[in-house]
Amino acid sequence: MSENQARELLVGLQRGAGPLQRQVEDQLRALIRDGRLVAGERLPSSRALASDLSVSRGVVSDAYAQLAAEGWLLIAPRSGPRVADANLKGSDPFARQLSRKGVRPSHATDVAVRYDLRPGRPDLARFPRADWLRSLGVAVRGAGDAELDYPPTAGSTRLRGVLAAYRGRVRGTLATADDVLVCLGAAQAFISLAVAMHGARVAVERPGHVGIRELLRVRGLQPVPVRVDDEGIVVDELPDDVRAVLVTPAHQFPTGVVMSAARRAELLAWAEAHDAVIVEDDYDAEYRYDRAPVGALQGLRPDLVFHIGSVSKTLAPALRLGWLIAPAAWHARLLEAREGLDHGLPALEQHALADFIERGAYDRHIRRSARAYRRRRDALLEALAAQLPDATVSGAAAGLHVAVHIPDADEAALVAACRAQGVILDGAAQHGAEPRTGAAALDEAAGHGAGAMRMGGAALDGAAQHDTGAPRTARPASPGSTLLISFAAVPDAAAGHVVELIARARGA
């Protein structure tokens, strides 16, 4: 961009009027906010603008980097900075870079959405487009008549074999290709099970995923909520007549509890004694920060345990690719159930995923994402420690969200006040925690005597203590609110602003 074009941006610096980098940032924000720079418009290179303004290149580079972290700019290699798309006029900094889930009808509001912090999605900006396109190209170029015909009901034979080997390597499952059913995401795996189980009573975790519970109910099963404590689902409280138990043992939703070895053994023994099965939703198992890997339940008893997973939180929900590993005795029933649901999944995407896993691209993507998510988690914990020192956090050792207990705050009122600040998030009561104390049930399940972390001290030290057997903090005496905060799509630089808005809502 020429000198004249740069001057048309009305960027001018005044020595002695504050840090030069801050002046560049403030003026570019104002130009974007006022519509004088529009979405997609290219800005001068850092070298060109630095020359025009007679400052060092580092001043402009750092300003661009900060604006990109806040979501005002997009910076891509070899193309220079561009103005990001402003989905909502008047939204605050950072919001443009966050994943957009949309506001549920019950959350309708005239306030611009600054942050959508509800759990359930990765940072979609991290989707490995080039790597995925390469695998998709391999699938298309290698597709013969068989690959272009209707696929097998159970899914691509190649992908089923790849998934069996991959899950065994990273999660300790015991399966062959014959045990794997490829599904349209985890949801279709649950639907297939519901059809195959013909109206059975099924134990589900409380608190737990309300969406899955409702899906099972609509499909004819009878969900029976059973309490979760600091070791996982309470086996002693399982009704004798349930035919299946649905659990999230690797990172319980929403508390973040990891099912203990003793509780796993107890649950498996109960299932065998009651002629029941276990449905293992391998929720959030891919991302671990402060604890050693925990193997899948299925690897302990393949004859008793169904194992469900998907790429929705590692790659993208749009791919609609998941899997169900089933005991051999259930293969025929599940295939019959699937035949009544569809005529098979898109075959080329299945072959692409097989290639993506086989050549190591999936492993590389998860490693890179885990590093980014750890930084974002750390930034959120530091912001919580600084601005909400009386808060208690659980579930920080793994996954993509944390549960934050804030004492002396009515949960429904706090969620509404956050919404008024443009922050959309879930309270624990929305997922089955007892509303009488602002999510006391989740407070108990998260184990404020067994692994939760108080924010008043060193946030990262506390996170490391979460699942490693280090000294525990005492449970807060007062009731309050428990908020579920996803850090997946919150840039490091935005964490302080997120917590500032929550703190402001608390004081409203």
Coordinates of C-alpha atoms in Angstrom, one line a residue:
M1 CA 0.0 0.0 0.0
S2 CA 1.4 3.4 -0.9
E3 CA 2.1 6.3 1.4
N4 CA -1.0 8.2 0.2
Q5 CA -3.2 5.2 0.9
A6 CA -1.8 4.8 4.4
R7 CA -2.5 8.4 5.1
E8 CA -6.1 7.9 4.0
L9 CA -6.5 5.6 7.0
L10 CA -6.1 8.7 9.2
V11 CA -3.6 7.0 11.3
G12 CA -1.3 9.6 12.9
L13 CA 0.9 9.5 15.9
Q14 CA 1.6 12.1 18.6
R15 CA 4.9 11.8 20.4
G16 CA 4.3 12.1 24.2
A17 CA 0.6 11.2 23.9
G18 CA 1.1 7.6 25.1
P19 CA 2.8 4.4 23.9
L20 CA 3.0 4.4 20.1
Q21 CA 1.8 0.9 19.7
R22 CA -1.3 1.7 21.8
Q23 CA -2.0 4.7 19.6
V24 CA -1.9 2.5 16.4
E25 CA -4.2 0.0 18.0
D26 CA -6.7 2.5 19.2
Q27 CA -6.9 4.3 15.8
L28 CA -7.3 1.1 13.8
R29 CA -10.0 -0.1 16.2
A30 CA -11.9 3.2 15.7
L31 CA -11.6 3.0 11.9
I32 CA -13.0 -0.6 11.9
R33 CA -15.7 0.2 14.5
D34 CA -16.9 3.2 12.5
G35 CA -17.0 1.3 9.3
R36 CA -14.2 3.3 7.6
L37 CA -12.3 0.0 7.2
V38 CA -14.6 -2.8 6.0
A39 CA -14.5 -6.5 6.4
G40 CA -11.9 -8.1 4.1
E41 CA -10.1 -4.9 3.4
R42 CA -6.3 -5.3 3.3
L43 CA -4.1 -3.1 5.5
P44 CA -0.6 -1.9 4.7
S45 CA 2.2 -4.3 5.6
S46 CA 3.8 -3.7 8.9
R47 CA 7.0 -2.5 7.0
A48 CA 5.0 -0.1 4.9
L49 CA 2.9 1.4 7.7
A50 CA 5.9 1.7 9.9
S51 CA 7.7 3.6 7.2
D52 CA 4.7 5.9 6.7
L53 CA 4.5 6.6 10.4
S54 CA 8.2 6.9 11.0
V55 CA 8.3 4.3 13.7
S56 CA 10.0 0.9 14.1
R57 CA 8.4 -2.0 12.3
G58 CA 8.1 -3.8 15.7
V59 CA 5.6 -1.1 16.8
V60 CA 3.2 -1.8 13.9
S61 CA 3.8 -5.6 14.0
D62 CA 3.0 -5.8 17.7
A63 CA -0.1 -3.6 17.2
Y64 CA -1.3 -5.9 14.4
A65 CA -0.7 -9.0 16.5
Q66 CA -2.7 -7.5 19.4
L67 CA -5.6 -6.5 17.1
A68 CA -5.6 -10.0 15.6
A69 CA -5.7 -11.6 19.1
E70 CA -8.7 -9.4 19.8
G71 CA -10.4 -10.5 16.6
W72 CA -10.3 -7.2 14.8
L73 CA -7.8 -8.4 12.1
L74 CA -7.0 -11.6 10.4
I75 CA -3.3 -12.2 9.6
A76 CA -2.4 -15.0 7.1
P77 CA 1.0 -15.8 5.8
R78 CA 2.0 -14.0 2.5
S79 CA -1.3 -12.1 2.3
G80 CA -0.9 -9.5 5.0
P81 CA -3.4 -8.3 7.6
R82 CA -7.1 -7.9 6.6
V83 CA -10.1 -6.6 8.5
A84 CA -12.0 -9.5 10.1
D85 CA -15.7 -10.0 9.5
A86 CA -17.8 -8.2 12.1
N87 CA -20.8 -10.5 12.5
L88 CA -22.5 -8.2 14.9
K89 CA -22.2 -4.4 14.6
G90 CA -21.1 -2.9 17.9
S91 CA -19.6 -6.2 19.3
D92 CA -16.6 -5.8 21.5
P93 CA -13.0 -6.7 20.7
F94 CA -12.2 -10.4 20.6
A95 CA -15.7 -11.4 19.8
R96 CA -15.1 -11.8 16.1
Q97 CA -12.5 -14.4 16.6
L98 CA -14.7 -16.7 18.8
S99 CA -16.5 -19.7 17.5
R100 CA -20.1 -18.9 16.7
K101 CA -22.7 -21.4 18.1
G102 CA -25.7 -19.1 17.7
V103 CA -27.9 -18.1 20.5
R104 CA -30.6 -20.6 21.5
P105 CA -34.2 -19.2 21.3
S106 CA -34.3 -19.2 25.1
H107 CA -31.4 -16.8 25.1
A108 CA -32.9 -14.3 22.8
T109 CA -31.6 -10.8 23.7
D110 CA -31.1 -7.4 22.2
V111 CA -27.6 -7.3 23.6
A112 CA -24.8 -8.0 21.1
V113 CA -23.2 -11.4 21.7
R114 CA -19.6 -10.7 22.7
Y115 CA -18.7 -14.3 23.8
D116 CA -20.4 -17.6 23.5
L117 CA -18.8 -19.7 26.2
R118 CA -21.1 -22.7 26.2
P119 CA -19.2 -26.1 26.1
G120 CA -19.4 -28.3 23.1
R121 CA -17.3 -27.0 20.2
P122 CA -13.6 -26.7 19.5
D123 CA -12.0 -23.5 18.0
L124 CA -13.2 -24.0 14.5
A125 CA -10.6 -21.5 13.3
R126 CA -8.1 -24.3 14.1
F127 CA -9.6 -26.7 11.6
P128 CA -6.6 -28.0 9.5
R129 CA -8.0 -27.1 6.1
A130 CA -4.9 -27.8 4.0
D131 CA -4.3 -31.2 5.6
W132 CA -8.0 -32.2 5.3
L133 CA -8.1 -31.1 1.7
R134 CA -5.1 -33.2 1.0
S135 CA -6.8 -36.3 2.5
L136 CA -10.1 -35.5 0.7
G137 CA -8.1 -35.2 -2.6
V138 CA -6.5 -38.6 -1.9
A139 CA -10.0 -40.1 -1.3
V140 CA -11.5 -38.6 -4.5
R141 CA -8.6 -39.5 -6.7
G142 CA -8.4 -43.1 -5.4
A143 CA -12.2 -43.7 -5.5
G144 CA -13.2 -46.6 -7.8
D145 CA -16.7 -47.8 -8.5
A146 CA -17.0 -49.5 -5.1
E147 CA -16.1 -46.4 -3.2
L148 CA -18.6 -44.3 -5.2
D149 CA -21.5 -46.8 -4.6
Y150 CA -23.7 -47.0 -1.5
P151 CA -21.3 -47.6 1.4
P152 CA -21.7 -50.5 3.8
T153 CA -24.2 -49.9 6.6
A154 CA -21.5 -50.3 9.2
G155 CA -19.3 -47.8 7.4
S156 CA -16.1 -48.0 5.3
T157 CA -14.2 -51.2 6.0
R158 CA -11.0 -49.3 5.8
L159 CA -12.0 -46.6 8.2
R160 CA -13.4 -49.1 10.7
G161 CA -10.0 -50.9 10.7
V162 CA -8.2 -47.6 11.1
L163 CA -10.4 -46.5 13.9
A164 CA -10.1 -49.9 15.7
A165 CA -6.3 -49.6 15.6
Y166 CA -6.2 -45.9 16.4
R167 CA -8.5 -46.1 19.4
G168 CA -6.5 -49.0 20.7
R169 CA -3.3 -47.1 20.4
V170 CA -4.5 -43.8 22.1
R171 CA -7.3 -45.0 24.3
G172 CA -6.6 -48.6 25.1
T173 CA -9.8 -50.0 23.5
L174 CA -9.9 -53.7 22.4
A175 CA -11.6 -54.0 19.0
T176 CA -11.4 -55.2 15.5
A177 CA -13.0 -53.6 12.4
D178 CA -16.0 -55.8 12.9
D179 CA -16.7 -54.2 16.3
V180 CA -16.8 -50.6 14.9
L181 CA -19.8 -48.9 13.5
V182 CA -19.2 -45.6 11.8
C183 CA -21.8 -43.0 12.6
L184 CA -23.0 -39.5 11.8
G185 CA -21.4 -38.1 14.9
A186 CA -21.9 -39.3 18.4
A187 CA -25.6 -38.4 18.3
Q188 CA -26.3 -41.1 15.7
A189 CA -24.4 -43.6 17.8
F190 CA -26.8 -42.8 20.7
I191 CA -29.8 -43.1 18.4
S192 CA -28.6 -46.4 17.1
L193 CA -28.3 -47.7 20.7
A194 CA -31.7 -46.3 21.6
V195 CA -33.4 -48.2 18.7
A196 CA -31.5 -51.4 19.5
M197 CA -32.4 -51.2 23.2
H198 CA -36.2 -51.0 22.7
G199 CA -37.5 -48.7 25.4
A200 CA -35.2 -49.9 28.2
R201 CA -34.5 -47.9 31.4
V202 CA -31.1 -46.4 31.2
A203 CA -29.1 -44.7 34.0
V204 CA -27.6 -41.3 33.1
E205 CA -25.4 -39.0 35.1
R206 CA -26.8 -36.2 37.2
P207 CA -25.6 -33.6 36.5
G208 CA -25.1 -34.6 32.9
H209 CA -25.6 -33.8 29.3
V210 CA -29.3 -32.8 29.0
G211 CA -29.3 -32.9 25.2
I212 CA -28.2 -36.6 25.2
R213 CA -30.7 -37.4 27.9
E214 CA -33.5 -35.8 25.9
L215 CA -32.4 -37.5 22.7
L216 CA -32.6 -40.9 24.4
R217 CA -36.0 -40.1 25.8
V218 CA -37.4 -39.0 22.4
R219 CA -36.1 -42.3 20.9
G220 CA -38.0 -44.3 23.4
L221 CA -35.6 -45.0 26.2
Q222 CA -36.4 -44.1 29.8
P223 CA -33.5 -42.1 31.3
V224 CA -33.0 -42.4 35.1
P225 CA -30.7 -39.7 36.5
V226 CA -28.2 -41.0 39.1
R227 CA -25.9 -38.8 41.2
V228 CA -22.3 -38.1 40.4
D229 CA -19.7 -37.5 43.2
D230 CA -16.0 -36.9 43.2
E231 CA -15.2 -40.4 41.8
G232 CA -17.9 -40.6 39.1
I233 CA -21.4 -42.0 39.0
V234 CA -22.5 -43.4 42.4
V235 CA -22.9 -47.1 41.7
D236 CA -24.7 -47.8 45.0
E237 CA -27.6 -45.6 43.8
L238 CA -28.1 -47.4 40.5
P239 CA -31.6 -48.9 40.2
D240 CA -31.6 -52.7 39.8
D241 CA -33.8 -52.6 36.7
V242 CA -31.8 -50.3 34.5
R243 CA -30.4 -52.2 31.5
A244 CA -27.6 -49.7 30.6
V245 CA -25.5 -47.1 32.4
L246 CA -24.4 -44.0 30.3
V247 CA -21.2 -42.5 31.7
T248 CA -18.5 -40.0 30.7
P249 CA -15.6 -41.4 32.7
A250 CA -12.6 -39.6 31.1
H251 CA -13.9 -36.1 31.9
Q252 CA -17.4 -36.1 33.2
F253 CA -19.7 -33.5 31.7
P254 CA -20.2 -31.0 33.2
T255 CA -18.1 -31.4 36.4
G256 CA -14.8 -32.5 34.9
V257 CA -14.6 -35.4 37.4
V258 CA -12.4 -38.3 36.3
M259 CA -13.9 -41.7 37.3
S260 CA -11.6 -43.4 39.8
A261 CA -10.1 -46.8 39.3
A262 CA -12.1 -48.2 42.2
R263 CA -15.3 -46.7 40.8
R264 CA -14.6 -48.2 37.4
A265 CA -14.1 -51.6 38.9
E266 CA -17.3 -51.2 40.9
L267 CA -19.3 -50.2 37.9
L268 CA -18.1 -53.1 35.8
A269 CA -18.9 -55.5 38.6
W270 CA -22.3 -54.1 39.0
A271 CA -23.0 -54.3 35.2
E272 CA -22.0 -58.0 35.1
A273 CA -24.1 -58.8 38.2
H274 CA -27.2 -57.1 36.9
D275 CA -26.9 -58.3 33.3
A276 CA -26.5 -54.7 32.1
V277 CA -24.2 -52.9 29.8
I278 CA -22.2 -49.7 30.1
V279 CA -22.3 -47.0 27.4
E280 CA -19.0 -45.0 27.6
D281 CA -19.2 -41.6 26.0
D282 CA -15.5 -40.8 25.6
Y283 CA -16.2 -37.1 26.1
D284 CA -13.1 -34.8 26.2
A285 CA -10.6 -37.7 26.4
E286 CA -8.3 -36.2 23.8
Y287 CA -7.2 -33.1 25.8
R288 CA -5.2 -33.6 29.0
Y289 CA -3.1 -31.0 30.7
D290 CA -2.2 -31.9 34.2
R291 CA -2.8 -35.6 34.6
A292 CA -1.7 -38.9 33.0
P293 CA -3.9 -40.5 30.4
V294 CA -6.8 -42.6 31.6
G295 CA -7.6 -45.6 29.5
A296 CA -11.1 -46.4 28.2
L297 CA -13.5 -48.5 30.2
Q298 CA -14.1 -50.6 27.0
G299 CA -10.5 -51.9 27.2
L300 CA -11.3 -53.5 30.6
R301 CA -14.5 -55.3 29.5
P302 CA -15.1 -55.3 25.7
D303 CA -18.0 -57.6 26.3
L304 CA -19.9 -55.2 28.6
V305 CA -19.0 -51.7 27.3
F306 CA -20.0 -49.7 24.3
H307 CA -17.5 -47.0 23.4
I308 CA -18.7 -43.8 21.6
G309 CA -16.6 -41.0 20.1
S310 CA -16.4 -38.5 17.3
V311 CA -14.2 -35.9 15.6
S312 CA -16.7 -33.1 16.4
K313 CA -14.5 -31.6 19.2
T314 CA -11.1 -32.5 17.6
L315 CA -11.7 -31.4 14.0
A316 CA -15.2 -30.0 13.4
P317 CA -18.9 -30.9 14.0
A318 CA -19.6 -30.2 10.3
L319 CA -17.8 -33.5 9.3
R320 CA -20.5 -35.5 11.1
L321 CA -18.1 -38.5 11.7
G322 CA -18.2 -40.6 14.8
W323 CA -17.9 -44.2 15.9
L324 CA -19.5 -46.8 18.1
I325 CA -17.5 -49.8 19.3
A326 CA -19.9 -52.5 20.4
P327 CA -19.7 -55.9 22.1
A328 CA -20.0 -58.7 19.6
A329 CA -23.4 -59.8 20.9
W330 CA -24.9 -56.5 19.8
H331 CA -23.6 -56.3 16.2
A332 CA -26.6 -57.7 14.5
R333 CA -29.1 -55.6 16.5
L334 CA -27.1 -52.4 15.8
L335 CA -26.9 -53.1 12.1
E336 CA -30.6 -53.7 11.9
A337 CA -31.2 -50.4 13.8
R338 CA -28.9 -48.5 11.4
E339 CA -30.5 -49.9 8.3
G340 CA -33.8 -48.3 9.5
L341 CA -32.1 -44.9 9.9
D342 CA -30.1 -44.3 6.7
H343 CA -28.4 -45.9 3.6
G344 CA -24.9 -45.3 4.9
L345 CA -22.7 -42.3 5.5
P346 CA -20.9 -40.2 2.9
A347 CA -18.2 -42.5 1.7
L348 CA -15.5 -40.1 0.5
E349 CA -15.3 -38.3 3.9
Q350 CA -14.8 -41.7 5.5
H351 CA -11.9 -42.5 3.2
A352 CA -10.5 -39.0 3.8
L353 CA -10.6 -39.5 7.6
A354 CA -8.9 -42.9 7.2
D355 CA -6.1 -41.3 5.2
F356 CA -5.9 -38.3 7.7
I357 CA -5.4 -40.7 10.6
E358 CA -3.0 -43.1 8.8
R359 CA -0.5 -40.5 7.7
G360 CA -0.4 -39.0 11.2
A361 CA -2.2 -35.7 10.4
Y362 CA -4.8 -36.3 13.1
D363 CA -2.2 -36.9 15.8
R364 CA -0.3 -33.8 14.8
H365 CA -3.5 -31.7 14.8
I366 CA -4.5 -32.9 18.3
R367 CA -1.0 -32.2 19.7
R368 CA -1.0 -28.7 18.3
S369 CA -4.5 -28.0 19.5
A370 CA -3.7 -29.3 22.9
R371 CA -0.9 -26.8 23.3
A372 CA -3.1 -23.9 22.2
Y373 CA -5.9 -25.0 24.5
R374 CA -3.6 -25.3 27.4
R375 CA -2.4 -21.7 26.9
R376 CA -6.0 -20.5 26.7
R377 CA -6.9 -22.5 29.8
D378 CA -3.9 -21.0 31.7
A379 CA -4.9 -17.5 30.7
L380 CA -8.4 -18.1 31.9
L381 CA -7.3 -19.4 35.2
E382 CA -4.9 -16.5 35.7
A383 CA -7.7 -14.1 35.0
L384 CA -10.0 -15.8 37.4
A385 CA -7.4 -15.7 40.1
A386 CA -6.9 -12.0 39.6
Q387 CA -10.5 -10.9 39.2
L388 CA -12.6 -13.6 41.0
P389 CA -10.3 -14.7 43.8
D390 CA -13.1 -16.4 45.8
A391 CA -14.1 -18.6 42.9
T392 CA -13.4 -22.3 42.9
V393 CA -12.6 -24.2 39.7
S394 CA -13.0 -27.9 38.8
G395 CA -12.4 -29.9 35.7
A396 CA -9.3 -27.8 34.6
A397 CA -7.0 -30.8 34.2
A398 CA -8.5 -31.9 30.9
G399 CA -11.1 -31.1 28.2
L400 CA -12.2 -27.7 26.8
H401 CA -14.2 -26.2 29.6
V402 CA -14.1 -25.6 33.3
A403 CA -16.7 -25.4 36.0
V404 CA -16.4 -22.2 38.0
H405 CA -18.2 -22.0 41.4
I406 CA -18.9 -18.5 42.6
P407 CA -20.1 -18.2 46.1
D408 CA -23.0 -16.1 47.3
A409 CA -24.5 -15.6 43.9
D410 CA -27.9 -16.8 42.6
E411 CA -27.1 -18.9 39.5
A412 CA -30.1 -18.0 37.3
A413 CA -29.6 -14.3 38.1
L414 CA -25.9 -14.5 37.4
V415 CA -26.4 -16.3 34.0
A416 CA -29.0 -13.6 33.1
A417 CA -26.6 -10.8 34.1
C418 CA -23.8 -12.3 32.1
R419 CA -26.2 -12.4 29.1
A420 CA -26.9 -8.7 29.6
Q421 CA -23.1 -8.2 29.3
G422 CA -23.1 -10.1 26.0
V423 CA -21.7 -13.3 27.6
I424 CA -23.6 -16.5 26.8
L425 CA -22.9 -19.4 29.1
D426 CA -24.6 -22.3 30.9
G427 CA -25.2 -22.6 34.6
A428 CA -24.8 -26.1 36.1
A429 CA -28.6 -26.2 36.9
Q430 CA -29.2 -26.3 33.2
H431 CA -27.5 -29.7 33.2
G432 CA -29.3 -31.3 36.1
A433 CA -27.5 -29.9 39.1
E434 CA -29.8 -29.0 42.0
P435 CA -31.1 -25.5 41.6
R436 CA -31.8 -25.1 45.3
T437 CA -28.3 -24.0 46.0
G438 CA -27.2 -22.6 42.7
A439 CA -25.7 -25.9 41.6
A440 CA -24.8 -27.5 44.9
A441 CA -25.0 -30.9 43.3
L442 CA -22.2 -30.0 40.8
D443 CA -20.3 -28.4 43.7
E444 CA -20.4 -31.8 45.5
A445 CA -19.6 -33.8 42.3
A446 CA -16.7 -31.6 41.4
G447 CA -15.2 -32.5 44.8
H448 CA -14.4 -29.4 46.7
G449 CA -12.8 -31.7 49.1
A450 CA -11.3 -33.8 46.4
G451 CA -9.6 -31.9 43.7
A452 CA -11.2 -28.5 43.1
M453 CA -9.0 -25.5 43.1
R454 CA -9.5 -22.2 44.9
M455 CA -8.5 -19.2 42.7
G456 CA -7.1 -17.0 45.4
G457 CA -3.7 -18.6 45.2
A458 CA -1.5 -19.5 42.2
A459 CA -3.9 -20.5 39.5
L460 CA -1.6 -22.8 37.6
D461 CA -0.3 -24.5 40.7
G462 CA -3.9 -25.2 41.7
A463 CA -4.6 -26.7 38.2
A464 CA -1.7 -29.0 38.5
Q465 CA -3.1 -30.3 41.8
H466 CA -6.4 -31.1 40.4
D467 CA -5.9 -34.7 39.6
T468 CA -2.5 -35.5 40.9
G469 CA -3.1 -36.3 44.5
A470 CA -1.7 -33.0 45.9
P471 CA -3.2 -31.4 49.0
R472 CA -6.8 -30.4 48.4
T473 CA -8.6 -27.2 49.2
A474 CA -11.5 -26.9 51.5
R475 CA -15.0 -26.7 50.1
P476 CA -16.6 -23.2 50.2
A477 CA -19.1 -23.0 53.0
S478 CA -21.6 -20.8 51.1
P479 CA -23.9 -21.8 48.3
G480 CA -23.7 -20.0 45.0
S481 CA -23.5 -20.4 41.3
T482 CA -21.5 -22.8 39.1
L483 CA -20.8 -21.5 35.6
L484 CA -19.6 -23.7 32.8
I485 CA -17.0 -21.7 30.8
S486 CA -15.5 -23.0 27.5
F487 CA -12.0 -21.7 26.9
A488 CA -11.6 -23.4 23.5
A489 CA -12.2 -20.4 21.3
V490 CA -11.2 -17.6 23.7
P491 CA -7.8 -16.1 22.5
D492 CA -5.3 -15.7 25.3
A493 CA -5.5 -12.0 25.1
A494 CA -9.3 -12.1 25.6
A495 CA -9.4 -14.1 28.9
G496 CA -9.1 -11.0 31.1
H497 CA -11.9 -9.3 29.3
V498 CA -14.2 -12.4 29.6
V499 CA -13.6 -12.6 33.3
E500 CA -14.0 -8.8 33.7
L501 CA -17.5 -9.1 32.2
I502 CA -18.5 -12.0 34.4
A503 CA -17.2 -10.1 37.5
R504 CA -19.2 -7.1 36.3
A505 CA -22.3 -9.2 36.0
R506 CA -21.8 -10.6 39.5
G507 CA -21.8 -7.1 40.9
A508 CA -24.8 -6.0 38.9

